[in-house]
Amino acid sequence: LNDNPSHYKVTLSGTVKSPKISFDPPFLMLMPVPLDVKTETTIHIIPQDFLRKSQIQVELPELELEDSDRIYPFSVQFPEGKNIVISSDGTNKELICHISFRSSRPVSLLGNMFFIDEEGN
Protein backbone atom coordinates (compact mmCIF):
# COMPACT_ATOMS: atom_id res chain seq x y z
CA LEU A 1 0.00 0.00 0.00
CA ASN A 2 2.62 2.60 0.96
CA ASP A 3 2.23 4.98 -1.98
CA ASN A 4 1.30 2.07 -4.26
CA PRO A 5 -1.93 2.98 -6.13
CA SER A 6 -3.04 -0.66 -6.51
CA HIS A 7 -6.68 -1.34 -5.70
CA TYR A 8 -7.85 -4.39 -3.85
CA LYS A 9 -11.27 -5.82 -4.27
CA VAL A 10 -12.80 -8.08 -1.67
CA THR A 11 -15.90 -10.11 -2.44
CA LEU A 12 -17.96 -11.62 0.36
CA SER A 13 -20.75 -14.12 0.03
CA GLY A 14 -22.88 -15.95 2.54
CA THR A 15 -26.14 -17.64 3.26
CA VAL A 16 -28.71 -16.40 5.74
CA LYS A 17 -30.52 -19.16 7.57
CA SER A 18 -33.64 -18.35 9.53
CA PRO A 19 -34.39 -20.44 12.60
CA LYS A 20 -37.30 -22.82 12.15
CA ILE A 21 -38.89 -25.80 13.80
CA SER A 22 -40.54 -28.88 12.36
CA PHE A 23 -42.64 -31.54 14.02
CA ASP A 24 -42.76 -35.32 14.04
CA PRO A 25 -45.56 -36.18 13.43
CA PRO A 26 -46.41 -33.08 11.35
CA PHE A 27 -50.02 -32.97 12.57
CA LEU A 28 -51.89 -34.30 15.56
CA MET A 29 -55.15 -36.20 15.78
CA LEU A 30 -56.32 -37.32 19.20
CA MET A 31 -58.86 -40.08 19.56
CA PRO A 32 -62.34 -39.39 21.00
CA VAL A 33 -62.57 -40.28 24.68
CA PRO A 34 -65.34 -40.26 27.31
CA LEU A 35 -65.93 -37.06 29.25
CA ASP A 36 -63.25 -36.16 31.78
CA VAL A 37 -60.85 -38.81 30.47
CA LYS A 38 -57.42 -37.69 29.35
CA THR A 39 -56.01 -38.61 25.97
CA GLU A 40 -52.41 -37.76 25.14
CA THR A 41 -49.63 -38.18 22.67
CA THR A 42 -45.97 -37.28 22.28
CA ILE A 43 -44.51 -35.17 19.51
CA HIS A 44 -40.91 -34.38 18.69
CA ILE A 45 -39.97 -30.77 17.98
CA ILE A 46 -36.99 -30.50 15.67
CA PRO A 47 -35.32 -27.07 15.80
CA GLN A 48 -33.03 -26.06 12.94
CA ASP A 49 -30.58 -23.19 12.47
CA PHE A 50 -30.94 -21.65 15.94
CA LEU A 51 -27.62 -19.92 16.61
CA ARG A 52 -28.25 -19.14 20.26
CA LYS A 53 -30.12 -20.64 23.15
CA SER A 54 -33.84 -20.01 22.97
CA GLN A 55 -36.97 -21.22 24.73
CA ILE A 56 -40.18 -22.51 23.18
CA GLN A 57 -43.53 -21.15 24.38
CA VAL A 58 -46.90 -22.63 23.42
CA GLU A 59 -50.17 -20.81 22.73
CA LEU A 60 -53.02 -23.25 23.30
CA PRO A 61 -56.49 -22.89 21.76
CA GLU A 62 -59.27 -21.60 23.96
CA LEU A 63 -62.76 -22.96 23.36
CA GLU A 64 -65.95 -21.01 23.84
CA LEU A 65 -68.88 -23.28 24.64
CA GLU A 66 -72.54 -22.71 23.77
CA ASP A 67 -73.22 -21.19 27.20
CA SER A 68 -70.30 -18.74 26.68
CA ASP A 69 -68.04 -20.57 29.14
CA ARG A 70 -64.41 -20.70 28.03
CA ILE A 71 -62.24 -23.75 28.56
CA TYR A 72 -58.65 -24.76 27.83
CA PRO A 73 -58.88 -28.52 27.27
CA PHE A 74 -55.27 -28.93 26.10
CA SER A 75 -52.15 -29.03 28.20
CA VAL A 76 -48.52 -29.30 27.17
CA GLN A 77 -45.50 -30.59 29.05
CA PHE A 78 -41.84 -30.67 28.10
CA PRO A 79 -40.34 -33.48 30.25
CA GLU A 80 -36.74 -32.57 29.34
CA GLY A 81 -37.30 -28.79 29.31
CA LYS A 82 -38.25 -26.37 26.56
CA ASN A 83 -34.87 -24.78 25.90
CA ILE A 84 -33.44 -25.05 22.42
CA VAL A 85 -29.82 -26.01 22.99
CA ILE A 86 -26.98 -25.90 20.50
CA SER A 87 -24.76 -28.99 20.61
CA SER A 88 -20.99 -28.95 20.13
CA ASP A 89 -21.38 -29.81 16.42
CA GLY A 90 -23.65 -26.78 15.85
CA THR A 91 -26.92 -28.68 15.56
CA ASN A 92 -29.95 -28.14 17.77
CA LYS A 93 -31.18 -30.83 20.15
CA GLU A 94 -34.66 -32.25 19.55
CA LEU A 95 -37.35 -31.46 22.14
CA ILE A 96 -39.96 -33.89 23.42
CA CYS A 97 -43.46 -32.52 23.99
CA HIS A 98 -46.41 -34.30 25.63
CA ILE A 99 -49.78 -32.94 24.53
CA SER A 100 -52.92 -33.95 26.39
CA PHE A 101 -56.62 -33.23 26.11
CA ARG A 102 -59.32 -33.52 28.76
CA SER A 103 -62.79 -32.00 28.92
CA SER A 104 -65.73 -32.45 31.26
CA ARG A 105 -67.99 -31.03 28.54
CA PRO A 106 -68.62 -32.49 25.08
CA VAL A 107 -66.48 -30.69 22.50
CA SER A 108 -65.10 -31.23 19.06
CA LEU A 109 -62.58 -28.93 17.45
CA LEU A 110 -60.12 -28.36 14.70
CA GLY A 111 -57.58 -25.79 15.79
CA ASN A 112 -53.98 -24.67 15.96
CA MET A 113 -51.35 -24.72 18.67
CA PHE A 114 -48.64 -22.14 18.16
CA PHE A 115 -45.08 -22.93 19.18
CA ILE A 116 -43.05 -19.72 19.30
CA ASP A 117 -39.59 -18.70 20.37
CA GLU A 118 -38.65 -15.80 22.66
CA GLU A 119 -38.68 -13.39 19.73
CA GLY A 120 -42.21 -14.31 18.66
CA ASN A 121 -41.17 -16.38 15.63
CSV table of N, CA and C in Angstrom, one decimal:
chain,number,residue,atom,x,y,z
A,1,LEU,N,0.8,-1.2,0.0
A,1,LEU,CA,0.0,0.0,0.0
A,1,LEU,C,0.9,1.3,0.0
A,2,ASN,N,1.8,1.4,0.8
A,2,ASN,CA,2.6,2.6,1.0
A,2,ASN,C,2.9,3.3,-0.4
A,3,ASP,N,2.1,4.2,-0.7
A,3,ASP,CA,2.2,5.0,-2.0
A,3,ASP,C,2.1,4.1,-3.2
A,4,ASN,N,1.6,2.9,-3.1
A,4,ASN,CA,1.3,2.1,-4.3
A,4,ASN,C,-0.2,2.2,-4.6
A,5,PRO,N,-0.5,2.7,-5.8
A,5,PRO,CA,-1.9,3.0,-6.1
A,5,PRO,C,-2.8,1.7,-6.5
A,6,SER,N,-2.3,0.6,-6.2
A,6,SER,CA,-3.0,-0.7,-6.5
A,6,SER,C,-4.3,-0.7,-5.7
A,7,HIS,N,-5.4,-1.2,-6.3
A,7,HIS,CA,-6.7,-1.3,-5.7
A,7,HIS,C,-6.9,-2.8,-5.4
A,8,TYR,N,-7.5,-3.0,-4.3
A,8,TYR,CA,-7.9,-4.4,-3.8
A,8,TYR,C,-9.4,-4.5,-3.8
A,9,LYS,N,-9.8,-5.6,-4.3
A,9,LYS,CA,-11.3,-5.8,-4.3
A,9,LYS,C,-11.5,-7.1,-3.5
A,10,VAL,N,-12.4,-6.9,-2.5
A,10,VAL,CA,-12.8,-8.1,-1.7
A,10,VAL,C,-14.3,-8.4,-1.9
A,11,THR,N,-14.5,-9.7,-2.2
A,11,THR,CA,-15.9,-10.1,-2.4
A,11,THR,C,-16.3,-11.1,-1.3
A,12,LEU,N,-17.4,-10.8,-0.7
A,12,LEU,CA,-18.0,-11.6,0.4
A,12,LEU,C,-19.3,-12.3,-0.1
A,13,SER,N,-19.5,-13.5,0.3
A,13,SER,CA,-20.8,-14.1,0.0
A,13,SER,C,-21.1,-14.9,1.2
A,14,GLY,N,-22.4,-15.2,1.4
A,14,GLY,CA,-22.9,-15.9,2.5
A,14,GLY,C,-24.3,-16.4,2.3
A,15,THR,N,-24.8,-17.1,3.3
A,15,THR,CA,-26.1,-17.6,3.3
A,15,THR,C,-26.8,-17.3,4.6
A,16,VAL,N,-28.0,-16.7,4.5
A,16,VAL,CA,-28.7,-16.4,5.7
A,16,VAL,C,-29.7,-17.5,6.0
A,17,LYS,N,-29.6,-18.1,7.2
A,17,LYS,CA,-30.5,-19.2,7.6
A,17,LYS,C,-31.4,-18.7,8.7
A,18,SER,N,-32.7,-18.7,8.5
A,18,SER,CA,-33.6,-18.3,9.5
A,18,SER,C,-33.9,-19.5,10.4
A,19,PRO,N,-34.0,-19.3,11.7
A,19,PRO,CA,-34.4,-20.4,12.6
A,19,PRO,C,-35.8,-20.9,12.3
A,20,LYS,N,-36.0,-22.2,12.4
A,20,LYS,CA,-37.3,-22.8,12.1
A,20,LYS,C,-37.4,-24.1,13.0
A,21,ILE,N,-38.7,-24.5,13.1
A,21,ILE,CA,-38.9,-25.8,13.8
A,21,ILE,C,-39.8,-26.7,12.9
A,22,SER,N,-39.6,-28.0,13.0
A,22,SER,CA,-40.5,-28.9,12.4
A,22,SER,C,-41.0,-29.9,13.4
A,23,PHE,N,-42.0,-30.7,13.1
A,23,PHE,CA,-42.6,-31.5,14.0
A,23,PHE,C,-42.7,-33.0,13.5
A,24,ASP,N,-42.6,-33.9,14.4
A,24,ASP,CA,-42.8,-35.3,14.0
A,24,ASP,C,-43.7,-35.9,15.1
A,25,PRO,N,-44.9,-36.3,14.7
A,25,PRO,CA,-45.6,-36.2,13.4
A,25,PRO,C,-45.9,-34.7,13.1
A,26,PRO,N,-46.1,-34.5,11.8
A,26,PRO,CA,-46.4,-33.1,11.4
A,26,PRO,C,-47.8,-32.5,11.7
A,27,PHE,N,-48.7,-33.4,12.1
A,27,PHE,CA,-50.0,-33.0,12.6
A,27,PHE,C,-50.5,-33.9,13.6
A,28,LEU,N,-51.5,-33.5,14.4
A,28,LEU,CA,-51.9,-34.3,15.6
A,28,LEU,C,-53.4,-34.6,15.5
A,29,MET,N,-53.7,-35.8,15.7
A,29,MET,CA,-55.2,-36.2,15.8
A,29,MET,C,-55.3,-37.1,17.0
A,30,LEU,N,-56.1,-36.6,18.0
A,30,LEU,CA,-56.3,-37.3,19.2
A,30,LEU,C,-57.6,-38.1,19.1
A,31,MET,N,-57.7,-39.2,19.7
A,31,MET,CA,-58.9,-40.1,19.6
A,31,MET,C,-60.0,-39.6,20.5
A,32,PRO,N,-61.2,-39.8,20.1
A,32,PRO,CA,-62.3,-39.4,21.0
A,32,PRO,C,-62.3,-40.2,22.3
A,33,VAL,N,-62.6,-39.6,23.4
A,33,VAL,CA,-62.6,-40.3,24.7
A,33,VAL,C,-63.8,-39.9,25.5
A,34,PRO,N,-64.2,-40.7,26.5
A,34,PRO,CA,-65.3,-40.3,27.3
A,34,PRO,C,-65.0,-39.0,28.0
A,35,LEU,N,-66.1,-38.3,28.5
A,35,LEU,CA,-65.9,-37.1,29.2
A,35,LEU,C,-65.0,-37.2,30.4
A,36,ASP,N,-64.2,-36.2,30.6
A,36,ASP,CA,-63.3,-36.2,31.8
A,36,ASP,C,-62.2,-37.3,31.8
A,37,VAL,N,-61.9,-37.8,30.6
A,37,VAL,CA,-60.9,-38.8,30.5
A,37,VAL,C,-59.8,-38.2,29.6
A,38,LYS,N,-58.5,-38.3,30.1
A,38,LYS,CA,-57.4,-37.7,29.3
A,38,LYS,C,-56.9,-38.6,28.2
A,39,THR,N,-56.7,-38.0,27.1
A,39,THR,CA,-56.0,-38.6,26.0
A,39,THR,C,-54.7,-37.8,25.7
A,40,GLU,N,-53.7,-38.5,25.3
A,40,GLU,CA,-52.4,-37.8,25.1
A,40,GLU,C,-51.5,-38.4,24.1
A,41,THR,N,-50.6,-37.7,23.6
A,41,THR,CA,-49.6,-38.2,22.7
A,41,THR,C,-48.3,-37.4,22.8
A,42,THR,N,-47.3,-37.9,22.2
A,42,THR,CA,-46.0,-37.3,22.3
A,42,THR,C,-45.6,-36.8,20.9
A,43,ILE,N,-45.1,-35.6,20.8
A,43,ILE,CA,-44.5,-35.2,19.5
A,43,ILE,C,-43.1,-34.8,19.7
A,44,HIS,N,-42.3,-34.8,18.7
A,44,HIS,CA,-40.9,-34.4,18.7
A,44,HIS,C,-40.8,-33.1,17.9
A,45,ILE,N,-40.2,-32.1,18.6
A,45,ILE,CA,-40.0,-30.8,18.0
A,45,ILE,C,-38.5,-30.7,17.5
A,46,ILE,N,-38.3,-30.5,16.3
A,46,ILE,CA,-37.0,-30.5,15.7
A,46,ILE,C,-36.6,-29.1,15.3
A,47,PRO,N,-35.8,-28.4,16.1
A,47,PRO,CA,-35.3,-27.1,15.8
A,47,PRO,C,-34.2,-27.1,14.8
A,48,GLN,N,-34.1,-26.1,13.9
A,48,GLN,CA,-33.0,-26.1,12.9
A,48,GLN,C,-32.5,-24.6,12.8
A,49,ASP,N,-31.2,-24.5,12.7
A,49,ASP,CA,-30.6,-23.2,12.5
A,49,ASP,C,-30.8,-22.2,13.6
A,50,PHE,N,-31.0,-22.6,14.8
A,50,PHE,CA,-30.9,-21.6,15.9
A,50,PHE,C,-29.5,-21.4,16.3
A,51,LEU,N,-29.0,-20.2,16.3
A,51,LEU,CA,-27.6,-19.9,16.6
A,51,LEU,C,-27.4,-19.6,18.1
A,52,ARG,N,-28.4,-19.4,18.8
A,52,ARG,CA,-28.2,-19.1,20.3
A,52,ARG,C,-29.4,-19.8,21.0
A,53,LYS,N,-29.1,-20.0,22.3
A,53,LYS,CA,-30.1,-20.6,23.2
A,53,LYS,C,-31.4,-19.9,23.1
A,54,SER,N,-32.5,-20.6,23.0
A,54,SER,CA,-33.8,-20.0,23.0
A,54,SER,C,-34.8,-20.9,23.7
A,55,GLN,N,-36.0,-20.4,24.0
A,55,GLN,CA,-37.0,-21.2,24.7
A,55,GLN,C,-38.3,-21.2,24.0
A,56,ILE,N,-38.9,-22.4,23.9
A,56,ILE,CA,-40.2,-22.5,23.2
A,56,ILE,C,-41.3,-22.2,24.1
A,57,GLN,N,-42.3,-21.4,23.7
A,57,GLN,CA,-43.5,-21.2,24.4
A,57,GLN,C,-44.7,-21.7,23.5
A,58,VAL,N,-45.8,-22.1,24.2
A,58,VAL,CA,-46.9,-22.6,23.4
A,58,VAL,C,-48.2,-21.8,23.7
A,59,GLU,N,-48.9,-21.5,22.6
A,59,GLU,CA,-50.2,-20.8,22.7
A,59,GLU,C,-51.2,-21.9,22.4
A,60,LEU,N,-52.0,-22.2,23.4
A,60,LEU,CA,-53.0,-23.3,23.3
A,60,LEU,C,-54.4,-22.7,22.9
A,61,PRO,N,-55.2,-23.4,22.1
A,61,PRO,CA,-56.5,-22.9,21.8
A,61,PRO,C,-57.4,-22.8,23.0
A,62,GLU,N,-58.2,-21.8,23.0
A,62,GLU,CA,-59.3,-21.6,24.0
A,62,GLU,C,-60.6,-21.9,23.3
A,63,LEU,N,-61.5,-22.6,23.9
A,63,LEU,CA,-62.8,-23.0,23.4
A,63,LEU,C,-63.9,-22.2,24.1
A,64,GLU,N,-64.8,-21.6,23.3
A,64,GLU,CA,-66.0,-21.0,23.8
A,64,GLU,C,-67.1,-21.9,23.6
A,65,LEU,N,-67.8,-22.3,24.7
A,65,LEU,CA,-68.9,-23.3,24.6
A,65,LEU,C,-70.2,-22.6,24.4
A,66,GLU,N,-71.2,-23.3,24.1
A,66,GLU,CA,-72.5,-22.7,23.8
A,66,GLU,C,-73.1,-21.8,24.9
A,67,ASP,N,-72.7,-22.0,26.1
A,67,ASP,CA,-73.2,-21.2,27.2
A,67,ASP,C,-72.2,-20.1,27.5
A,68,SER,N,-71.3,-19.8,26.6
A,68,SER,CA,-70.3,-18.7,26.7
A,68,SER,C,-69.2,-19.0,27.7
A,69,ASP,N,-69.2,-20.2,28.3
A,69,ASP,CA,-68.0,-20.6,29.1
A,69,ASP,C,-66.8,-20.8,28.2
A,70,ARG,N,-65.7,-20.5,28.8
A,70,ARG,CA,-64.4,-20.7,28.0
A,70,ARG,C,-63.6,-21.8,28.8
A,71,ILE,N,-63.1,-22.7,28.0
A,71,ILE,CA,-62.2,-23.7,28.6
A,71,ILE,C,-61.0,-23.9,27.8
A,72,TYR,N,-59.9,-24.4,28.4
A,72,TYR,CA,-58.7,-24.8,27.8
A,72,TYR,C,-58.4,-26.3,28.0
A,73,PRO,N,-58.9,-27.1,27.1
A,73,PRO,CA,-58.9,-28.5,27.3
A,73,PRO,C,-57.5,-29.1,27.0
A,74,PHE,N,-56.6,-28.4,26.4
A,74,PHE,CA,-55.3,-28.9,26.1
A,74,PHE,C,-54.3,-28.5,27.2
A,75,SER,N,-53.3,-29.4,27.4
A,75,SER,CA,-52.1,-29.0,28.2
A,75,SER,C,-50.9,-29.6,27.5
A,76,VAL,N,-49.8,-28.9,27.8
A,76,VAL,CA,-48.5,-29.3,27.2
A,76,VAL,C,-47.5,-29.4,28.3
A,77,GLN,N,-46.6,-30.4,28.1
A,77,GLN,CA,-45.5,-30.6,29.1
A,77,GLN,C,-44.3,-30.9,28.2
A,78,PHE,N,-43.1,-30.4,28.7
A,78,PHE,CA,-41.8,-30.7,28.1
A,78,PHE,C,-41.0,-31.4,29.2
A,79,PRO,N,-41.0,-32.7,29.2
A,79,PRO,CA,-40.3,-33.5,30.3
A,79,PRO,C,-38.8,-33.2,30.4
A,80,GLU,N,-38.2,-32.8,29.3
A,80,GLU,CA,-36.7,-32.6,29.3
A,80,GLU,C,-36.4,-31.1,29.2
A,81,GLY,N,-37.5,-30.2,29.4
A,81,GLY,CA,-37.3,-28.8,29.3
A,81,GLY,C,-37.7,-28.3,27.9
A,82,LYS,N,-37.9,-27.0,27.8
A,82,LYS,CA,-38.3,-26.4,26.6
A,82,LYS,C,-37.2,-25.4,26.0
A,83,ASN,N,-36.0,-25.6,26.4
A,83,ASN,CA,-34.9,-24.8,25.9
A,83,ASN,C,-34.3,-25.4,24.6
A,84,ILE,N,-34.1,-24.6,23.6
A,84,ILE,CA,-33.4,-25.1,22.4
A,84,ILE,C,-32.0,-24.9,22.7
A,85,VAL,N,-31.2,-26.0,22.6
A,85,VAL,CA,-29.8,-26.0,23.0
A,85,VAL,C,-29.0,-26.3,21.7
A,86,ILE,N,-27.9,-25.7,21.6
A,86,ILE,CA,-27.0,-25.9,20.5
A,86,ILE,C,-25.9,-26.9,21.0
A,87,SER,N,-25.8,-28.0,20.2
A,87,SER,CA,-24.8,-29.0,20.6
A,87,SER,C,-23.4,-28.6,20.1
A,88,SER,N,-22.4,-29.3,20.5
A,88,SER,CA,-21.0,-28.9,20.1
A,88,SER,C,-20.7,-29.0,18.6
A,89,ASP,N,-21.6,-29.8,17.9
A,89,ASP,CA,-21.4,-29.8,16.4
A,89,ASP,C,-22.2,-28.8,15.7
A,90,GLY,N,-22.9,-27.9,16.5
A,90,GLY,CA,-23.7,-26.8,15.8
A,90,GLY,C,-25.1,-27.1,15.5
A,91,THR,N,-25.5,-28.3,15.8
A,91,THR,CA,-26.9,-28.7,15.6
A,91,THR,C,-27.7,-28.4,16.8
A,92,ASN,N,-29.1,-28.4,16.7
A,92,ASN,CA,-30.0,-28.1,17.8
A,92,ASN,C,-30.5,-29.5,18.2
A,93,LYS,N,-30.6,-29.6,19.6
A,93,LYS,CA,-31.2,-30.8,20.2
A,93,LYS,C,-32.7,-30.9,20.0
A,94,GLU,N,-33.2,-32.0,19.7
A,94,GLU,CA,-34.7,-32.2,19.5
A,94,GLU,C,-35.3,-32.1,20.9
A,95,LEU,N,-36.6,-31.6,20.9
A,95,LEU,CA,-37.3,-31.5,22.1
A,95,LEU,C,-38.5,-32.5,22.1
A,96,ILE,N,-38.8,-33.0,23.3
A,96,ILE,CA,-40.0,-33.9,23.4
A,96,ILE,C,-41.1,-33.1,24.1
A,97,CYS,N,-42.3,-33.3,23.5
A,97,CYS,CA,-43.5,-32.5,24.0
A,97,CYS,C,-44.6,-33.5,24.2
A,98,HIS,N,-45.2,-33.5,25.4
A,98,HIS,CA,-46.4,-34.3,25.6
A,98,HIS,C,-47.6,-33.4,25.5
A,99,ILE,N,-48.6,-33.7,24.7
A,99,ILE,CA,-49.8,-32.9,24.5
A,99,ILE,C,-50.9,-33.8,25.0
A,100,SER,N,-51.8,-33.2,25.9
A,100,SER,CA,-52.9,-33.9,26.4
A,100,SER,C,-54.2,-33.1,26.3
A,101,PHE,N,-55.3,-33.8,26.2
A,101,PHE,CA,-56.6,-33.2,26.1
A,101,PHE,C,-57.5,-33.9,27.1
A,102,ARG,N,-58.3,-33.0,27.8
A,102,ARG,CA,-59.3,-33.5,28.8
A,102,ARG,C,-60.4,-32.5,28.9
A,103,SER,N,-61.7,-32.9,28.8
A,103,SER,CA,-62.8,-32.0,28.9
A,103,SER,C,-63.9,-32.7,29.7
A,104,SER,N,-64.6,-31.9,30.6
A,104,SER,CA,-65.7,-32.4,31.3
A,104,SER,C,-67.0,-32.1,30.5
A,105,ARG,N,-66.8,-31.4,29.4
A,105,ARG,CA,-68.0,-31.0,28.5
A,105,ARG,C,-67.8,-31.6,27.1
A,106,PRO,N,-68.8,-32.0,26.4
A,106,PRO,CA,-68.6,-32.5,25.1
A,106,PRO,C,-68.1,-31.4,24.1
A,107,VAL,N,-67.0,-31.6,23.5
A,107,VAL,CA,-66.5,-30.7,22.5
A,107,VAL,C,-65.9,-31.4,21.3
A,108,SER,N,-65.8,-30.8,20.2
A,108,SER,CA,-65.1,-31.2,19.1
A,108,SER,C,-64.5,-30.0,18.4
A,109,LEU,N,-63.2,-30.1,18.0
A,109,LEU,CA,-62.6,-28.9,17.4
A,109,LEU,C,-61.5,-29.3,16.5
A,110,LEU,N,-61.2,-28.3,15.6
A,110,LEU,CA,-60.1,-28.4,14.7
A,110,LEU,C,-59.4,-27.0,14.9
A,111,GLY,N,-58.2,-27.0,15.4
A,111,GLY,CA,-57.6,-25.8,15.8
A,111,GLY,C,-56.1,-25.9,15.7
A,112,ASN,N,-55.4,-24.8,16.0
A,112,ASN,CA,-54.0,-24.7,16.0
A,112,ASN,C,-53.4,-24.4,17.3
A,113,MET,N,-52.2,-25.0,17.5
A,113,MET,CA,-51.3,-24.7,18.7
A,113,MET,C,-50.1,-24.0,18.1
A,114,PHE,N,-49.8,-22.9,18.7
A,114,PHE,CA,-48.6,-22.1,18.2
A,114,PHE,C,-47.4,-22.3,19.1
A,115,PHE,N,-46.3,-22.8,18.5
A,115,PHE,CA,-45.1,-22.9,19.2
A,115,PHE,C,-44.2,-21.8,18.7
A,116,ILE,N,-43.8,-20.9,19.6
A,116,ILE,CA,-43.1,-19.7,19.3
A,116,ILE,C,-41.8,-19.6,20.1
A,117,ASP,N,-40.8,-18.9,19.6
A,117,ASP,CA,-39.6,-18.7,20.4
A,117,ASP,C,-39.7,-17.4,21.1
A,118,GLU,N,-38.6,-17.0,21.8
A,118,GLU,CA,-38.7,-15.8,22.7
A,118,GLU,C,-38.8,-14.5,21.9
A,119,GLU,N,-38.5,-14.6,20.6
A,119,GLU,CA,-38.7,-13.4,19.7
A,119,GLU,C,-40.0,-13.4,19.0
A,120,GLY,N,-40.9,-14.3,19.3
A,120,GLY,CA,-42.2,-14.3,18.7
A,120,GLY,C,-42.2,-15.0,17.3
A,121,ASN,N,-41.2,-15.7,16.9
A,121,ASN,CA,-41.2,-16.4,15.6
A,121,ASN,C,-41.9,-17.7,15.8
